[in-house]
Amino acid sequence: MVLHGLEGSSGSGYVTAILRGAAERGWGATALNFRSCSGEPNRLARSYHSGEIGDALEVMKLLRQRFPGPLYAVGFSLGANVLCRLLEETGDAAPVEAAAAVSAPFALDACCRKIDGPGPFQRLYRERFLRTLKQKARAKLRRFPGAFDRQAMEAAHSIRAFDDAVTAPLHGFRDAAHYYAEASSGPRLHAIQRPTLLLSASDDPMLEAPVIPPGAASNPLLSPVLTEQGGHVGFVSGHWRAPRFWGEAQVLAFLDAFAPAAHPK
């Protein structure tokens, strides 16, 4: 089961790469579209955010009921943080056998500072995110008038301002700072009780150092991998005409180790 990043979807390239790799191994695979990310608006005032684990957990439980065999989960960016928070909250009862978190924003406040920074890459992605987030917010207000302050939303020119105006009030947080503190997975990694790959790059333009919290090394079930290069959900190698998606390959290789065929009776 794959969880996408901010304003991504089940059709995002990194998601389909995992689904394709799973199919090549004969595994069943699916991807969750977070609320409002499937091309259709969801029917409630609430949407999705970096700490919302309910929908993912519900789908995982449904998969366990319907299909025999082990369940693995992979999250990218925002979806990686969601996955880590889910594993932290469920502990020994986690509904997966193994997991992988790629380019996770373990410290949301620091990640927000980076995205809202002055660099050209940050500006490009910030404007892209805000464009689609605001489009969805306007549609939400048409359906739920007064759900949040429209003027504050329209005036938001940073991710933090948008989270203050929209994400926080829609999901019961006092403000963006409260949301970031409650939803960040970094301080709680010790609670994860399933083998989990943490794959990140030192040159990730959306994350501040330390990209992977130093405390991750104290949990023997975590496998932190920090590369010098790879960007944010990048990890592409080879020629541009025939790229190799190194990150996705590492994720699948990690999960291979826990597949039943790897442990014959």
PDB file of C-alpha atoms in Angstrom:
ATOM      1  CA  MET A   1       0.000   0.000   0.000  1.00  0.00           C
ATOM      2  CA  VAL A   2       1.441   3.353  -1.067  1.00  0.00           C
ATOM      3  CA  LEU A   3       0.813   6.832   0.388  1.00  0.00           C
ATOM      4  CA  HIS A   4       1.582   9.836  -1.821  1.00  0.00           C
ATOM      5  CA  GLY A   5       2.970  13.267  -0.982  1.00  0.00           C
ATOM      6  CA  LEU A   6       1.477  16.742  -0.684  1.00  0.00           C
ATOM      7  CA  GLU A   7      -0.923  17.366  -3.577  1.00  0.00           C
ATOM      8  CA  GLY A   8       0.146  14.122  -5.233  1.00  0.00           C
ATOM      9  CA  SER A   9      -2.112  11.187  -6.065  1.00  0.00           C
ATOM     10  CA  SER A  10      -2.162   7.496  -6.863  1.00  0.00           C
ATOM     11  CA  GLY A  11      -0.999   8.492 -10.349  1.00  0.00           C
ATOM     12  CA  SER A  12       2.224  10.173  -9.182  1.00  0.00           C
ATOM     13  CA  GLY A  13       5.318   8.706 -10.829  1.00  0.00           C
ATOM     14  CA  TYR A  14       6.941   7.510  -7.614  1.00  0.00           C
ATOM     15  CA  VAL A  15       3.698   5.754  -6.642  1.00  0.00           C
ATOM     16  CA  THR A  16       3.295   3.971  -9.959  1.00  0.00           C
ATOM     17  CA  ALA A  17       6.952   2.884  -9.812  1.00  0.00           C
ATOM     18  CA  ILE A  18       6.270   1.032  -6.555  1.00  0.00           C
ATOM     19  CA  LEU A  19       3.027  -0.444  -7.886  1.00  0.00           C
ATOM     20  CA  ARG A  20       4.835  -1.625 -11.000  1.00  0.00           C
ATOM     21  CA  GLY A  21       7.654  -3.167  -8.968  1.00  0.00           C
ATOM     22  CA  ALA A  22       5.147  -4.927  -6.729  1.00  0.00           C
ATOM     23  CA  ALA A  23       3.313  -6.339  -9.752  1.00  0.00           C
ATOM     24  CA  GLU A  24       6.603  -7.656 -11.145  1.00  0.00           C
ATOM     25  CA  ARG A  25       7.032  -9.588  -7.898  1.00  0.00           C
ATOM     26  CA  GLY A  26       3.525 -11.005  -8.057  1.00  0.00           C
ATOM     27  CA  TRP A  27       2.334  -8.889  -5.140  1.00  0.00           C
ATOM     28  CA  GLY A  28      -1.050  -7.252  -4.966  1.00  0.00           C
ATOM     29  CA  ALA A  29      -0.673  -3.493  -4.568  1.00  0.00           C
ATOM     30  CA  THR A  30      -2.808  -0.413  -4.119  1.00  0.00           C
ATOM     31  CA  ALA A  31      -2.413   3.286  -3.411  1.00  0.00           C
ATOM     32  CA  LEU A  32      -4.525   5.548  -1.229  1.00  0.00           C
ATOM     33  CA  ASN A  33      -5.654   8.905  -2.568  1.00  0.00           C
ATOM     34  CA  PHE A  34      -5.819  11.298   0.356  1.00  0.00           C
ATOM     35  CA  ARG A  35      -9.029  13.306   0.636  1.00  0.00           C
ATOM     36  CA  SER A  36      -9.434  15.758  -2.295  1.00  0.00           C
ATOM     37  CA  CYS A  37      -6.483  14.231  -4.188  1.00  0.00           C
ATOM     38  CA  SER A  38      -8.389  11.823  -6.449  1.00  0.00           C
ATOM     39  CA  GLY A  39      -9.768  14.525  -8.725  1.00  0.00           C
ATOM     40  CA  GLU A  40     -12.996  14.751  -6.744  1.00  0.00           C
ATOM     41  CA  PRO A  41     -13.667  16.806  -3.595  1.00  0.00           C
ATOM     42  CA  ASN A  42     -14.412  14.854  -0.454  1.00  0.00           C
ATOM     43  CA  ARG A  43     -17.815  15.281   1.154  1.00  0.00           C
ATOM     44  CA  LEU A  44     -16.768  16.559   4.576  1.00  0.00           C
ATOM     45  CA  ALA A  45     -15.273  19.852   5.683  1.00  0.00           C
ATOM     46  CA  ARG A  46     -12.080  18.096   6.768  1.00  0.00           C
ATOM     47  CA  SER A  47      -9.390  17.268   4.243  1.00  0.00           C
ATOM     48  CA  TYR A  48      -5.978  15.612   4.660  1.00  0.00           C
ATOM     49  CA  HIS A  49      -2.798  16.667   6.432  1.00  0.00           C
ATOM     50  CA  SER A  50       0.585  15.357   7.545  1.00  0.00           C
ATOM     51  CA  GLY A  51      -0.730  13.828  10.746  1.00  0.00           C
ATOM     52  CA  GLU A  52      -4.059  12.411   9.572  1.00  0.00           C
ATOM     53  CA  ILE A  53      -3.717   8.646   9.959  1.00  0.00           C
ATOM     54  CA  GLY A  54      -7.375   7.589  10.152  1.00  0.00           C
ATOM     55  CA  ASP A  55      -8.018   6.981   6.465  1.00  0.00           C
ATOM     56  CA  ALA A  56      -4.777   5.082   5.902  1.00  0.00           C
ATOM     57  CA  LEU A  57      -5.383   2.929   8.968  1.00  0.00           C
ATOM     58  CA  GLU A  58      -8.931   2.133   7.849  1.00  0.00           C
ATOM     59  CA  VAL A  59      -7.727   1.000   4.423  1.00  0.00           C
ATOM     60  CA  MET A  60      -4.956  -1.105   5.949  1.00  0.00           C
ATOM     61  CA  LYS A  61      -7.452  -2.865   8.213  1.00  0.00           C
ATOM     62  CA  LEU A  62      -9.721  -3.499   5.240  1.00  0.00           C
ATOM     63  CA  LEU A  63      -6.844  -4.980   3.244  1.00  0.00           C
ATOM     64  CA  ARG A  64      -5.955  -7.287   6.138  1.00  0.00           C
ATOM     65  CA  GLN A  65      -9.545  -8.514   6.268  1.00  0.00           C
ATOM     66  CA  ARG A  66      -9.863  -9.132   2.540  1.00  0.00           C
ATOM     67  CA  PHE A  67      -6.466 -10.497   1.580  1.00  0.00           C
ATOM     68  CA  PRO A  68      -4.257 -13.121   3.243  1.00  0.00           C
ATOM     69  CA  GLY A  69      -0.547 -12.718   3.557  1.00  0.00           C
ATOM     70  CA  PRO A  70       1.710  -9.920   4.773  1.00  0.00           C
ATOM     71  CA  LEU A  71       1.027  -6.238   4.215  1.00  0.00           C
ATOM     72  CA  TYR A  72       3.741  -3.671   3.505  1.00  0.00           C
ATOM     73  CA  ALA A  73       3.366   0.099   3.361  1.00  0.00           C
ATOM     74  CA  VAL A  74       5.387   2.775   1.598  1.00  0.00           C
ATOM     75  CA  GLY A  75       5.031   6.526   2.104  1.00  0.00           C
ATOM     76  CA  PHE A  76       6.552   9.410   0.193  1.00  0.00           C
ATOM     77  CA  SER A  77       7.076  12.924   1.599  1.00  0.00           C
ATOM     78  CA  LEU A  78       3.856  13.907   3.421  1.00  0.00           C
ATOM     79  CA  GLY A  79       2.700  10.309   3.042  1.00  0.00           C
ATOM     80  CA  ALA A  80       5.932   9.142   4.671  1.00  0.00           C
ATOM     81  CA  ASN A  81       5.215  11.277   7.723  1.00  0.00           C
ATOM     82  CA  VAL A  82       1.630   9.984   7.816  1.00  0.00           C
ATOM     83  CA  LEU A  83       2.951   6.423   7.691  1.00  0.00           C
ATOM     84  CA  CYS A  84       5.452   7.023  10.490  1.00  0.00           C
ATOM     85  CA  ARG A  85       2.790   8.638  12.667  1.00  0.00           C
ATOM     86  CA  LEU A  86       0.508   5.660  12.024  1.00  0.00           C
ATOM     87  CA  LEU A  87       3.246   3.231  13.027  1.00  0.00           C
ATOM     88  CA  GLU A  88       4.021   5.295  16.119  1.00  0.00           C
ATOM     89  CA  GLU A  89       0.406   5.411  17.239  1.00  0.00           C
ATOM     90  CA  THR A  90      -0.310   1.722  16.616  1.00  0.00           C
ATOM     91  CA  GLY A  91       2.973   0.330  17.978  1.00  0.00           C
ATOM     92  CA  ASP A  92       2.792  -3.457  18.451  1.00  0.00           C
ATOM     93  CA  ALA A  93      -0.660  -3.464  16.839  1.00  0.00           C
ATOM     94  CA  ALA A  94       0.531  -1.929  13.563  1.00  0.00           C
ATOM     95  CA  PRO A  95      -1.299  -3.647  10.674  1.00  0.00           C
ATOM     96  CA  VAL A  96       1.830  -4.000   8.501  1.00  0.00           C
ATOM     97  CA  GLU A  97       4.820  -6.333   8.592  1.00  0.00           C
ATOM     98  CA  ALA A  98       7.315  -3.788   7.251  1.00  0.00           C
ATOM     99  CA  ALA A  99       7.344  -0.239   5.915  1.00  0.00           C
ATOM    100  CA  ALA A 100       9.410   2.355   4.081  1.00  0.00           C
ATOM    101  CA  ALA A 101       9.342   6.145   4.457  1.00  0.00           C
ATOM    102  CA  VAL A 102      10.961   8.147   1.646  1.00  0.00           C
ATOM    103  CA  SER A 103      11.872  11.846   2.030  1.00  0.00           C
ATOM    104  CA  ALA A 104       9.786  12.165   5.176  1.00  0.00           C
ATOM    105  CA  PRO A 105       9.426  15.659   6.709  1.00  0.00           C
ATOM    106  CA  PHE A 106      10.105  14.428  10.242  1.00  0.00           C
ATOM    107  CA  ALA A 107      10.097  17.999  11.639  1.00  0.00           C
ATOM    108  CA  LEU A 108       7.195  19.848  10.038  1.00  0.00           C
ATOM    109  CA  ASP A 109       8.040  23.260  11.473  1.00  0.00           C
ATOM    110  CA  ALA A 110      11.567  23.091  10.041  1.00  0.00           C
ATOM    111  CA  CYS A 111      10.259  21.727   6.745  1.00  0.00           C
ATOM    112  CA  CYS A 112       7.841  24.631   6.509  1.00  0.00           C
ATOM    113  CA  ARG A 113      10.655  27.120   7.124  1.00  0.00           C
ATOM    114  CA  LYS A 114      12.598  25.543   4.278  1.00  0.00           C
ATOM    115  CA  ILE A 115       9.710  25.522   1.786  1.00  0.00           C
ATOM    116  CA  ASP A 116       8.816  29.103   2.680  1.00  0.00           C
ATOM    117  CA  GLY A 117      12.436  30.176   2.155  1.00  0.00           C
ATOM    118  CA  PRO A 118      13.841  32.446  -0.574  1.00  0.00           C
ATOM    119  CA  GLY A 119      15.407  29.884  -2.923  1.00  0.00           C
ATOM    120  CA  PRO A 120      14.141  29.464  -6.505  1.00  0.00           C
ATOM    121  CA  PHE A 121      13.295  25.794  -6.017  1.00  0.00           C
ATOM    122  CA  GLN A 122      11.383  26.562  -2.844  1.00  0.00           C
ATOM    123  CA  ARG A 123       9.488  29.373  -4.524  1.00  0.00           C
ATOM    124  CA  LEU A 124       8.551  27.156  -7.471  1.00  0.00           C
ATOM    125  CA  TYR A 125       7.146  24.378  -5.308  1.00  0.00           C
ATOM    126  CA  ARG A 126       5.558  26.734  -2.790  1.00  0.00           C
ATOM    127  CA  GLU A 127       3.621  28.523  -5.524  1.00  0.00           C
ATOM    128  CA  ARG A 128       2.584  25.239  -7.109  1.00  0.00           C
ATOM    129  CA  PHE A 129       1.364  23.833  -3.809  1.00  0.00           C
ATOM    130  CA  LEU A 130      -0.491  27.010  -2.864  1.00  0.00           C
ATOM    131  CA  ARG A 131      -2.188  27.233  -6.242  1.00  0.00           C
ATOM    132  CA  THR A 132      -3.855  23.830  -5.952  1.00  0.00           C
ATOM    133  CA  LEU A 133      -4.417  24.066  -2.196  1.00  0.00           C
ATOM    134  CA  LYS A 134      -6.239  27.368  -2.602  1.00  0.00           C
ATOM    135  CA  GLN A 135      -8.339  26.012  -5.463  1.00  0.00           C
ATOM    136  CA  LYS A 136      -9.502  23.200  -3.215  1.00  0.00           C
ATOM    137  CA  ALA A 137     -10.032  25.593  -0.305  1.00  0.00           C
ATOM    138  CA  ARG A 138     -12.321  27.795  -2.407  1.00  0.00           C
ATOM    139  CA  ALA A 139     -14.347  24.746  -3.414  1.00  0.00           C
ATOM    140  CA  LYS A 140     -14.518  23.735   0.247  1.00  0.00           C
ATOM    141  CA  LEU A 141     -15.924  27.134   1.231  1.00  0.00           C
ATOM    142  CA  ARG A 142     -18.605  26.910  -1.433  1.00  0.00           C
ATOM    143  CA  ARG A 143     -19.759  23.674   0.155  1.00  0.00           C
ATOM    144  CA  PHE A 144     -19.086  24.655   3.775  1.00  0.00           C
ATOM    145  CA  PRO A 145     -19.408  28.450   4.150  1.00  0.00           C
ATOM    146  CA  GLY A 146     -17.571  29.768   7.190  1.00  0.00           C
ATOM    147  CA  ALA A 147     -15.401  26.674   7.654  1.00  0.00           C
ATOM    148  CA  PHE A 148     -12.384  29.010   7.801  1.00  0.00           C
ATOM    149  CA  ASP A 149     -11.468  32.631   7.081  1.00  0.00           C
ATOM    150  CA  ARG A 150     -11.513  33.136   3.310  1.00  0.00           C
ATOM    151  CA  GLN A 151      -9.675  36.454   3.507  1.00  0.00           C
ATOM    152  CA  ALA A 152      -6.816  34.903   5.479  1.00  0.00           C
ATOM    153  CA  MET A 153      -6.659  32.003   3.034  1.00  0.00           C
ATOM    154  CA  GLU A 154      -6.482  34.264  -0.026  1.00  0.00           C
ATOM    155  CA  ALA A 155      -3.815  36.399   1.652  1.00  0.00           C
ATOM    156  CA  ALA A 156      -1.605  33.377   2.406  1.00  0.00           C
ATOM    157  CA  HIS A 157       1.631  33.488   0.414  1.00  0.00           C
ATOM    158  CA  SER A 158       3.435  30.854   2.463  1.00  0.00           C
ATOM    159  CA  ILE A 159       2.666  27.286   3.477  1.00  0.00           C
ATOM    160  CA  ARG A 160       2.675  28.331   7.138  1.00  0.00           C
ATOM    161  CA  ALA A 161       0.131  31.076   6.488  1.00  0.00           C
ATOM    162  CA  PHE A 162      -2.090  28.614   4.617  1.00  0.00           C
ATOM    163  CA  ASP A 163      -1.840  26.106   7.458  1.00  0.00           C
ATOM    164  CA  ASP A 164      -2.714  28.871   9.930  1.00  0.00           C
ATOM    165  CA  ALA A 165      -5.719  29.929   7.859  1.00  0.00           C
ATOM    166  CA  VAL A 166      -7.038  26.584   6.615  1.00  0.00           C
ATOM    167  CA  THR A 167      -5.375  23.365   7.788  1.00  0.00           C
ATOM    168  CA  ALA A 168      -5.398  24.200  11.494  1.00  0.00           C
ATOM    169  CA  PRO A 169      -9.029  25.340  11.866  1.00  0.00           C
ATOM    170  CA  LEU A 170     -10.369  22.540   9.644  1.00  0.00           C
ATOM    171  CA  HIS A 171      -8.721  19.853  11.759  1.00  0.00           C
ATOM    172  CA  GLY A 172      -8.982  21.123  15.322  1.00  0.00           C
ATOM    173  CA  PHE A 173      -5.548  22.685  15.794  1.00  0.00           C
ATOM    174  CA  ARG A 174      -5.051  26.093  17.423  1.00  0.00           C
ATOM    175  CA  ASP A 175      -2.688  27.269  14.702  1.00  0.00           C
ATOM    176  CA  ALA A 176       0.039  26.033  12.366  1.00  0.00           C
ATOM    177  CA  ALA A 177       2.573  25.668  15.192  1.00  0.00           C
ATOM    178  CA  HIS A 178       0.177  23.419  17.132  1.00  0.00           C
ATOM    179  CA  TYR A 179      -0.459  21.353  13.991  1.00  0.00           C
ATOM    180  CA  TYR A 180       3.255  20.928  13.272  1.00  0.00           C
ATOM    181  CA  ALA A 181       4.008  19.890  16.850  1.00  0.00           C
ATOM    182  CA  GLU A 182       1.212  17.321  16.964  1.00  0.00           C
ATOM    183  CA  ALA A 183       1.776  15.884  13.478  1.00  0.00           C
ATOM    184  CA  SER A 184       5.590  15.651  13.301  1.00  0.00           C
ATOM    185  CA  SER A 185       6.795  12.054  13.415  1.00  0.00           C
ATOM    186  CA  GLY A 186      10.431  12.810  14.283  1.00  0.00           C
ATOM    187  CA  PRO A 187      10.114  13.052  18.083  1.00  0.00           C
ATOM    188  CA  ARG A 188       8.230   9.735  18.285  1.00  0.00           C
ATOM    189  CA  LEU A 189      10.279   7.414  16.077  1.00  0.00           C
ATOM    190  CA  HIS A 190      11.219   5.355  19.136  1.00  0.00           C
ATOM    191  CA  ALA A 191       7.606   4.116  19.242  1.00  0.00           C
ATOM    192  CA  ILE A 192       7.734   2.349  15.862  1.00  0.00           C
ATOM    193  CA  GLN A 193       7.564  -1.425  16.333  1.00  0.00           C
ATOM    194  CA  ARG A 194       7.884  -2.631  12.737  1.00  0.00           C
ATOM    195  CA  PRO A 195      10.981  -2.861  10.499  1.00  0.00           C
ATOM    196  CA  THR A 196      11.011   0.456   8.657  1.00  0.00           C
ATOM    197  CA  LEU A 197      13.350   1.913   6.056  1.00  0.00           C
ATOM    198  CA  LEU A 198      13.944   5.662   6.383  1.00  0.00           C
ATOM    199  CA  LEU A 199      15.364   6.875   3.061  1.00  0.00           C
ATOM    200  CA  SER A 200      16.329  10.535   2.663  1.00  0.00           C
ATOM    201  CA  ALA A 201      18.909  12.710   0.893  1.00  0.00           C
ATOM    202  CA  SER A 202      21.197  15.321   2.434  1.00  0.00           C
ATOM    203  CA  ASP A 203      20.532  17.674  -0.484  1.00  0.00           C
ATOM    204  CA  ASP A 204      16.740  17.543  -0.099  1.00  0.00           C
ATOM    205  CA  PRO A 205      15.661  21.134  -0.864  1.00  0.00           C
ATOM    206  CA  MET A 206      12.550  20.826   1.288  1.00  0.00           C
ATOM    207  CA  LEU A 207      14.168  19.609   4.496  1.00  0.00           C
ATOM    208  CA  GLU A 208      16.526  21.192   7.014  1.00  0.00           C
ATOM    209  CA  ALA A 209      19.415  19.289   8.587  1.00  0.00           C
ATOM    210  CA  PRO A 210      19.388  16.913  10.300  1.00  0.00           C
ATOM    211  CA  VAL A 211      17.247  15.376   7.565  1.00  0.00           C
ATOM    212  CA  ILE A 212      16.853  12.154   9.557  1.00  0.00           C
ATOM    213  CA  PRO A 213      16.598  12.691  13.341  1.00  0.00           C
ATOM    214  CA  PRO A 214      19.708  11.361  15.136  1.00  0.00           C
ATOM    215  CA  GLY A 215      17.424   9.509  17.536  1.00  0.00           C
ATOM    216  CA  ALA A 216      16.341   7.180  14.745  1.00  0.00           C
ATOM    217  CA  ALA A 217      19.549   5.205  15.242  1.00  0.00           C
ATOM    218  CA  SER A 218      18.453   4.204  18.752  1.00  0.00           C
ATOM    219  CA  ASN A 219      15.493   2.167  17.471  1.00  0.00           C
ATOM    220  CA  PRO A 220      16.854  -1.180  16.195  1.00  0.00           C
ATOM    221  CA  LEU A 221      13.793  -1.662  13.988  1.00  0.00           C
ATOM    222  CA  LEU A 222      14.597   1.429  11.933  1.00  0.00           C
ATOM    223  CA  SER A 223      16.983   1.363   8.977  1.00  0.00           C
ATOM    224  CA  PRO A 224      17.984   4.984   8.313  1.00  0.00           C
ATOM    225  CA  VAL A 225      19.666   5.568   4.945  1.00  0.00           C
ATOM    226  CA  LEU A 226      20.930   9.080   4.175  1.00  0.00           C
ATOM    227  CA  THR A 227      22.434   9.667   0.733  1.00  0.00           C
ATOM    228  CA  GLU A 228      24.498  12.686  -0.295  1.00  0.00           C
ATOM    229  CA  GLN A 229      22.295  13.279  -3.329  1.00  0.00           C
ATOM    230  CA  GLY A 230      18.750  12.415  -4.284  1.00  0.00           C
ATOM    231  CA  GLY A 231      16.770  15.583  -3.726  1.00  0.00           C
ATOM    232  CA  HIS A 232      13.163  15.302  -2.608  1.00  0.00           C
ATOM    233  CA  VAL A 233      11.606  12.011  -3.704  1.00  0.00           C
ATOM    234  CA  GLY A 234      14.231  11.919  -6.456  1.00  0.00           C
ATOM    235  CA  PHE A 235      17.026   9.330  -6.274  1.00  0.00           C
ATOM    236  CA  VAL A 236      17.204   8.988 -10.057  1.00  0.00           C
ATOM    237  CA  SER A 237      20.343   7.548 -11.652  1.00  0.00           C
ATOM    238  CA  GLY A 238      21.432   6.539 -15.137  1.00  0.00           C
ATOM    239  CA  HIS A 239      21.005   8.384 -18.434  1.00  0.00           C
ATOM    240  CA  TRP A 240      18.114  10.800 -18.938  1.00  0.00           C
ATOM    241  CA  ARG A 241      16.880   8.623 -21.794  1.00  0.00           C
ATOM    242  CA  ALA A 242      16.877   5.542 -19.596  1.00  0.00           C
ATOM    243  CA  PRO A 243      16.596   6.702 -15.985  1.00  0.00           C
ATOM    244  CA  ARG A 244      16.834   4.239 -13.124  1.00  0.00           C
ATOM    245  CA  PHE A 245      14.665   4.979 -10.126  1.00  0.00           C
ATOM    246  CA  TRP A 246      17.165   4.061  -7.446  1.00  0.00           C
ATOM    247  CA  GLY A 247      14.986   5.067  -4.493  1.00  0.00           C
ATOM    248  CA  GLU A 248      12.048   2.913  -5.490  1.00  0.00           C
ATOM    249  CA  ALA A 249      14.447   0.007  -6.116  1.00  0.00           C
ATOM    250  CA  GLN A 250      15.844   0.348  -2.578  1.00  0.00           C
ATOM    251  CA  VAL A 251      12.339   0.347  -1.115  1.00  0.00           C
ATOM    252  CA  LEU A 252      11.354  -2.805  -2.985  1.00  0.00           C
ATOM    253  CA  ALA A 253      14.633  -4.533  -2.101  1.00  0.00           C
ATOM    254  CA  PHE A 254      14.040  -3.724   1.568  1.00  0.00           C
ATOM    255  CA  LEU A 255      10.528  -5.182   1.453  1.00  0.00           C
ATOM    256  CA  ASP A 256      11.786  -8.233  -0.470  1.00  0.00           C
ATOM    257  CA  ALA A 257      13.646  -9.283   2.660  1.00  0.00           C
ATOM    258  CA  PHE A 258      10.347  -9.720   4.497  1.00  0.00           C
ATOM    259  CA  ALA A 259       8.433 -11.494   1.718  1.00  0.00           C
ATOM    260  CA  PRO A 260       7.440 -15.110   2.470  1.00  0.00           C
ATOM    261  CA  ALA A 261       9.588 -16.412  -0.425  1.00  0.00           C
ATOM    262  CA  ALA A 262      12.642 -14.956   1.309  1.00  0.00           C
ATOM    263  CA  HIS A 263      11.995 -17.186   4.339  1.00  0.00           C
ATOM    264  CA  PRO A 264      11.095 -20.674   3.049  1.00  0.00           C
ATOM    265  CA  LYS A 265      10.028 -23.210   5.624  1.00  0.00           C
TER     266      LYS A 265
END
